């Protein structure tokens, strides 16, 4: 059972506040691009280059945009935003372990999938793969995800956060209702 | 120092997402199918709490207004939002909760990450077409907040005082969190399967 929503909500709000107080608002989805760029640059070192004045750029237009900030972060993996995502993973791992871990059945197949589609893990993994593709493609097109646009954005009263949340829920609610007719 | 803060805040964020149930596809889908809005109430309360603390902190000078980071508004934000929403509901994960779920041992979380990396690569390749389409062109001034925040580098959509509006909207989020019922879809007690 998760935390009571009042406790959980205040705790989560405090983490978002802490981030903006100490550094900057939380965001995640950019780091998928950064990891891709790190791998691609390792395979093909001419992808990211440094000019004589020290600035970074790339042959890929997306990595080169906004003064090459993505190219720069991919060339310097020990940057705040990338380490942040690795630390998130560590935090979730430690928290899950501390509460006894996710059950073996859940780790293999979430209950809501089992209730609707039975014992079909391969099908579930393919849906997760395809879902991941659409989610991150959409997040990059939008310029942020649930963390950066919806939570950090609406918290700062940014117009884009509201536009993003409207789009996300307009699609998510009908898809969830159609795909998962049985509750669990 | 910045790496130290990345670790502290990152660990706190990941652990919190785990504890509020956001890393479980069961809870995400209960929320998105409107059968159990527990997680929705948590998120709304978090946005409200964060907003009130941040804007109040700015008003008393504790929070540096320059730490704000407002993203651009353009048509692609809505289209991308629709895509993310569809994938979020299908998989039960968004980028942050997906990486945390994988770390907590959920196998489908790793498939989600793999799909996400492919999606990011596909966007890197197709970015020039989106750029050329005009769908990434700023709307309503691009990086704008609803009110005008004193000392911020962003314009306001309205001349209203941005920090007061931020606190007011924060309070609205908190009220909506309390007012929202446990479930909107279906009858009986909201589902809470043991995990």
XYZ file of C-alpha atoms in Angstrom, chain A residues 1-37 40 47 60-63 65 69 77-81 83-85 87-99 101-103 106-113 116 122 124-177 179-184, chain B residues 2-3 5-21 23-27 29-35 38 40-43 45-47 49-51 53-55 57 62-64 67-74 76-97 99-128 130 136 139-140 142 144-147 149 157 162 165-166 169 173-174 177-178 182-183 185 187 189-195:
278
model
C 0.000 0.000 0.000
C 1.415 3.407 -0.918
C 1.602 6.317 1.482
C -1.591 8.132 2.377
C -2.099 10.805 -0.341
C -1.835 13.655 2.149
C 1.562 12.525 3.406
C 2.724 11.453 -0.062
C 1.543 14.662 -1.710
C 3.264 16.953 0.793
C 6.448 14.863 0.574
C 6.487 14.930 -3.239
C 5.694 18.653 -3.276
C 8.558 19.234 -0.868
C 10.999 17.380 -3.152
C 9.919 19.547 -6.124
C 10.340 22.631 -3.937
C 13.772 21.503 -2.733
C 14.909 21.047 -6.333
C 13.905 24.568 -7.360
C 15.241 26.055 -4.102
C 18.678 24.470 -4.439
C 19.210 23.983 -8.174
C 16.456 23.992 -10.789
C 13.100 22.321 -11.508
C 13.055 18.534 -11.935
C 13.014 16.997 -15.421
C 13.792 13.514 -16.742
C 13.049 12.829 -20.407
C 15.991 14.801 -21.861
C 18.335 12.213 -20.351
C 17.091 9.555 -22.777
C 18.505 11.763 -25.542
C 21.730 12.307 -23.594
C 22.289 8.555 -23.103
C 21.572 7.905 -26.798
C 24.027 10.648 -27.717
C 26.222 7.210 -30.568
C 28.958 13.117 -33.826
C 22.816 16.076 -35.359
C 20.590 19.166 -35.473
C 18.745 18.227 -32.270
C 21.951 17.849 -30.244
C 20.235 23.190 -30.918
C 23.665 22.208 -24.657
C 28.323 12.532 -18.441
C 28.992 13.743 -14.887
C 26.535 16.630 -15.182
C 23.713 17.434 -12.756
C 20.745 16.272 -14.842
C 23.463 12.047 -12.389
C 20.041 13.089 -11.090
C 18.316 10.350 -13.119
C 20.283 8.842 -8.395
C 16.501 8.568 -8.877
C 16.961 4.960 -9.873
C 19.121 4.333 -6.801
C 16.526 6.032 -4.586
C 13.665 3.951 -5.983
C 15.731 0.774 -5.609
C 16.644 1.511 -1.986
C 13.091 2.521 -1.107
C 11.637 -0.627 -2.695
C 14.183 -2.814 -0.888
C 13.485 -1.087 2.428
C 9.795 -1.985 2.180
C 10.907 -5.318 -2.395
C 8.409 -5.630 -5.237
C 6.867 -9.124 -5.199
C 4.664 -8.083 -9.843
C 8.247 -7.898 -11.082
C 7.325 -10.332 -13.833
C 3.853 -8.985 -14.655
C 1.791 -6.184 -13.070
C -1.573 -7.243 -11.579
C -3.574 -4.957 -13.870
C -2.072 -6.629 -16.951
C -6.962 -8.046 -18.418
C 5.962 -11.276 -23.674
C 3.232 -7.060 -21.870
C 6.926 -6.416 -22.520
C 6.218 -5.520 -26.154
C 3.497 -3.067 -25.048
C 5.943 -1.565 -22.521
C 8.581 -1.234 -25.287
C 6.154 0.386 -27.712
C 4.719 2.539 -24.917
C 8.235 3.705 -24.013
C 8.866 4.638 -27.629
C 5.713 6.784 -27.916
C 6.157 8.302 -24.452
C 9.708 9.524 -24.994
C 9.131 10.543 -28.627
C 6.109 12.557 -27.456
C 8.015 13.993 -24.493
C 10.827 15.215 -26.741
C 8.351 16.726 -29.199
C 6.620 18.456 -26.287
C 9.938 19.499 -24.734
C 9.308 17.720 -21.430
C 7.458 14.930 -19.661
C 5.248 14.393 -16.649
C 8.015 15.670 -14.340
C 9.300 18.642 -16.316
C 6.120 19.866 -17.994
C 3.260 18.696 -15.818
C 4.639 18.851 -12.285
C 7.468 21.409 -12.516
C 5.615 23.379 -15.208
C 2.222 23.735 -13.550
C 3.951 24.396 -10.213
C 5.648 27.423 -11.824
C 2.360 28.498 -13.484
C 3.901 28.028 -16.918
C 1.467 28.067 -19.832
C 3.235 25.131 -21.538
C 2.691 22.916 -18.483
C -1.077 23.393 -18.733
C -1.096 22.729 -22.503
C 0.935 19.573 -21.964
C -1.260 18.271 -19.122
C -4.402 18.859 -21.218
C -2.936 16.792 -24.076
C -1.607 14.031 -21.843
C -4.861 13.422 -19.967
C -7.009 13.825 -23.107
C -5.218 10.778 -24.553
C -4.373 8.833 -21.397
C -7.857 8.517 -19.909
C -9.601 6.999 -22.966
C -6.643 4.720 -23.730
C -6.528 3.431 -20.130
C -10.297 2.837 -20.155
C -7.120 -1.120 -22.817
C -7.799 -2.031 -19.202
C -11.506 -2.791 -18.917
C -11.090 -5.039 -15.885
C -9.942 -3.412 -12.685
C -7.259 -4.759 -10.391
C 26.095 20.241 -7.996
C 26.747 16.489 -8.310
C 22.838 17.870 -4.866
C 21.917 15.748 -7.906
C 22.438 12.650 -5.776
C 20.557 13.946 -2.728
C 17.552 15.331 -4.618
C 17.529 12.431 -7.107
C 17.507 9.795 -4.375
C 14.746 11.666 -2.530
C 12.663 11.939 -5.714
C 13.083 8.271 -6.680
C 12.286 7.059 -3.169
C 9.205 9.293 -3.002
C 7.912 8.087 -6.381
C 8.282 4.530 -5.079
C 6.459 5.286 -1.814
C 3.472 7.065 -3.385
C 2.828 4.137 -5.734
C 6.270 3.369 -9.995
C 3.494 0.749 -10.102
C 1.565 0.433 -13.394
C -1.392 -0.777 -11.307
C -1.688 2.569 -9.540
C -3.786 2.705 -14.585
C -6.204 2.931 -11.624
C -5.716 6.697 -11.806
C -5.935 7.048 -15.606
C -9.028 4.816 -15.836
C -10.534 6.998 -13.068
C -11.209 3.971 -10.851
C -5.556 8.224 -4.838
C -4.187 11.885 -8.671
C -4.879 13.432 -5.266
C -1.236 12.887 -4.308
C 0.009 14.605 -7.486
C -1.429 18.088 -3.587
C 2.258 17.910 -4.558
C 1.878 20.534 -7.305
C 2.471 22.329 -2.086
C 5.425 22.914 -4.390
C 3.828 26.004 -5.912
C 6.363 26.966 -1.094
C 8.195 28.184 -4.191
C 6.253 31.417 -4.719
C 9.825 31.567 -0.834
C 14.535 32.727 0.218
C 14.095 31.218 -3.251
C 16.128 32.629 -6.142
C 16.070 29.136 -10.529
C 12.747 29.063 -12.362
C 12.868 27.252 -15.680
C 9.825 27.761 -17.856
C 9.439 25.758 -21.057
C 8.178 27.125 -24.379
C 4.555 26.828 -25.427
C 3.987 25.653 -29.030
C 3.927 20.437 -30.556
C 3.546 20.582 -26.772
C -0.078 19.500 -27.140
C 0.671 16.877 -29.848
C 3.578 15.498 -27.821
C 1.337 15.518 -24.748
C -1.236 13.402 -26.588
C 1.474 10.918 -27.610
C 2.940 10.734 -24.136
C -0.536 10.283 -22.668
C -1.350 7.354 -24.966
C 1.930 5.601 -24.207
C 1.635 6.401 -20.502
C -1.752 4.678 -20.333
C -0.678 1.698 -22.465
C 2.519 1.025 -20.523
C 1.617 2.448 -17.128
C 4.895 4.377 -17.107
C 6.168 7.858 -17.833
C 9.924 8.571 -18.193
C 10.638 9.184 -14.495
C 8.469 6.427 -13.073
C 13.316 4.247 -14.841
C 12.402 3.952 -11.143
C 10.203 0.910 -11.792
C 13.023 -0.786 -13.688
C 15.402 -0.047 -10.810
C 12.943 -1.540 -8.324
C 13.037 -4.824 -10.258
C 10.071 -4.589 -12.632
C 11.024 -6.297 -15.886
C 8.590 -4.358 -18.048
C 10.293 -1.175 -16.793
C 13.489 -2.212 -18.610
C 11.523 -2.757 -21.818
C 9.993 0.687 -21.331
C 13.492 2.205 -21.029
C 14.637 0.393 -24.180
C 11.591 1.720 -26.043
C 12.251 5.180 -24.636
C 15.838 5.184 -25.882
C 14.606 4.176 -29.340
C 11.927 6.885 -29.223
C 14.513 9.500 -28.249
C 16.760 8.364 -31.114
C 13.829 8.555 -33.528
C 13.121 12.104 -32.386
C 16.768 13.109 -32.815
C 16.563 11.940 -36.420
C 13.148 13.431 -37.251
C 13.644 16.748 -35.395
C 14.438 18.769 -38.566
C 9.191 19.029 -36.945
C 7.670 24.081 -32.796
C 2.671 30.437 -29.236
C 1.561 33.280 -26.946
C 6.634 30.930 -25.841
C 5.507 32.524 -20.440
C 3.956 32.177 -17.015
C 0.260 32.846 -16.375
C 0.947 35.918 -14.235
C 6.524 36.975 -11.767
C 0.479 36.092 -20.074
C 2.734 36.170 -10.797
C -1.295 34.072 -8.626
C 1.095 31.143 -8.068
C -3.354 28.467 -7.933
C -4.629 22.535 -6.512
C -4.766 21.646 -2.810
C -6.951 17.339 -4.273
C -9.242 17.284 -1.223
C -11.971 8.332 -4.546
C -13.390 7.111 -7.845
C -15.636 5.465 -12.965
C -19.206 1.551 -8.518
C -14.997 0.697 -3.242
C -12.013 1.851 -5.306
C -9.758 -1.089 -6.259
C -6.572 -1.554 -4.222
C -5.109 -4.963 -5.087
C -2.393 -6.184 -2.779
C 1.040 -5.996 -4.312
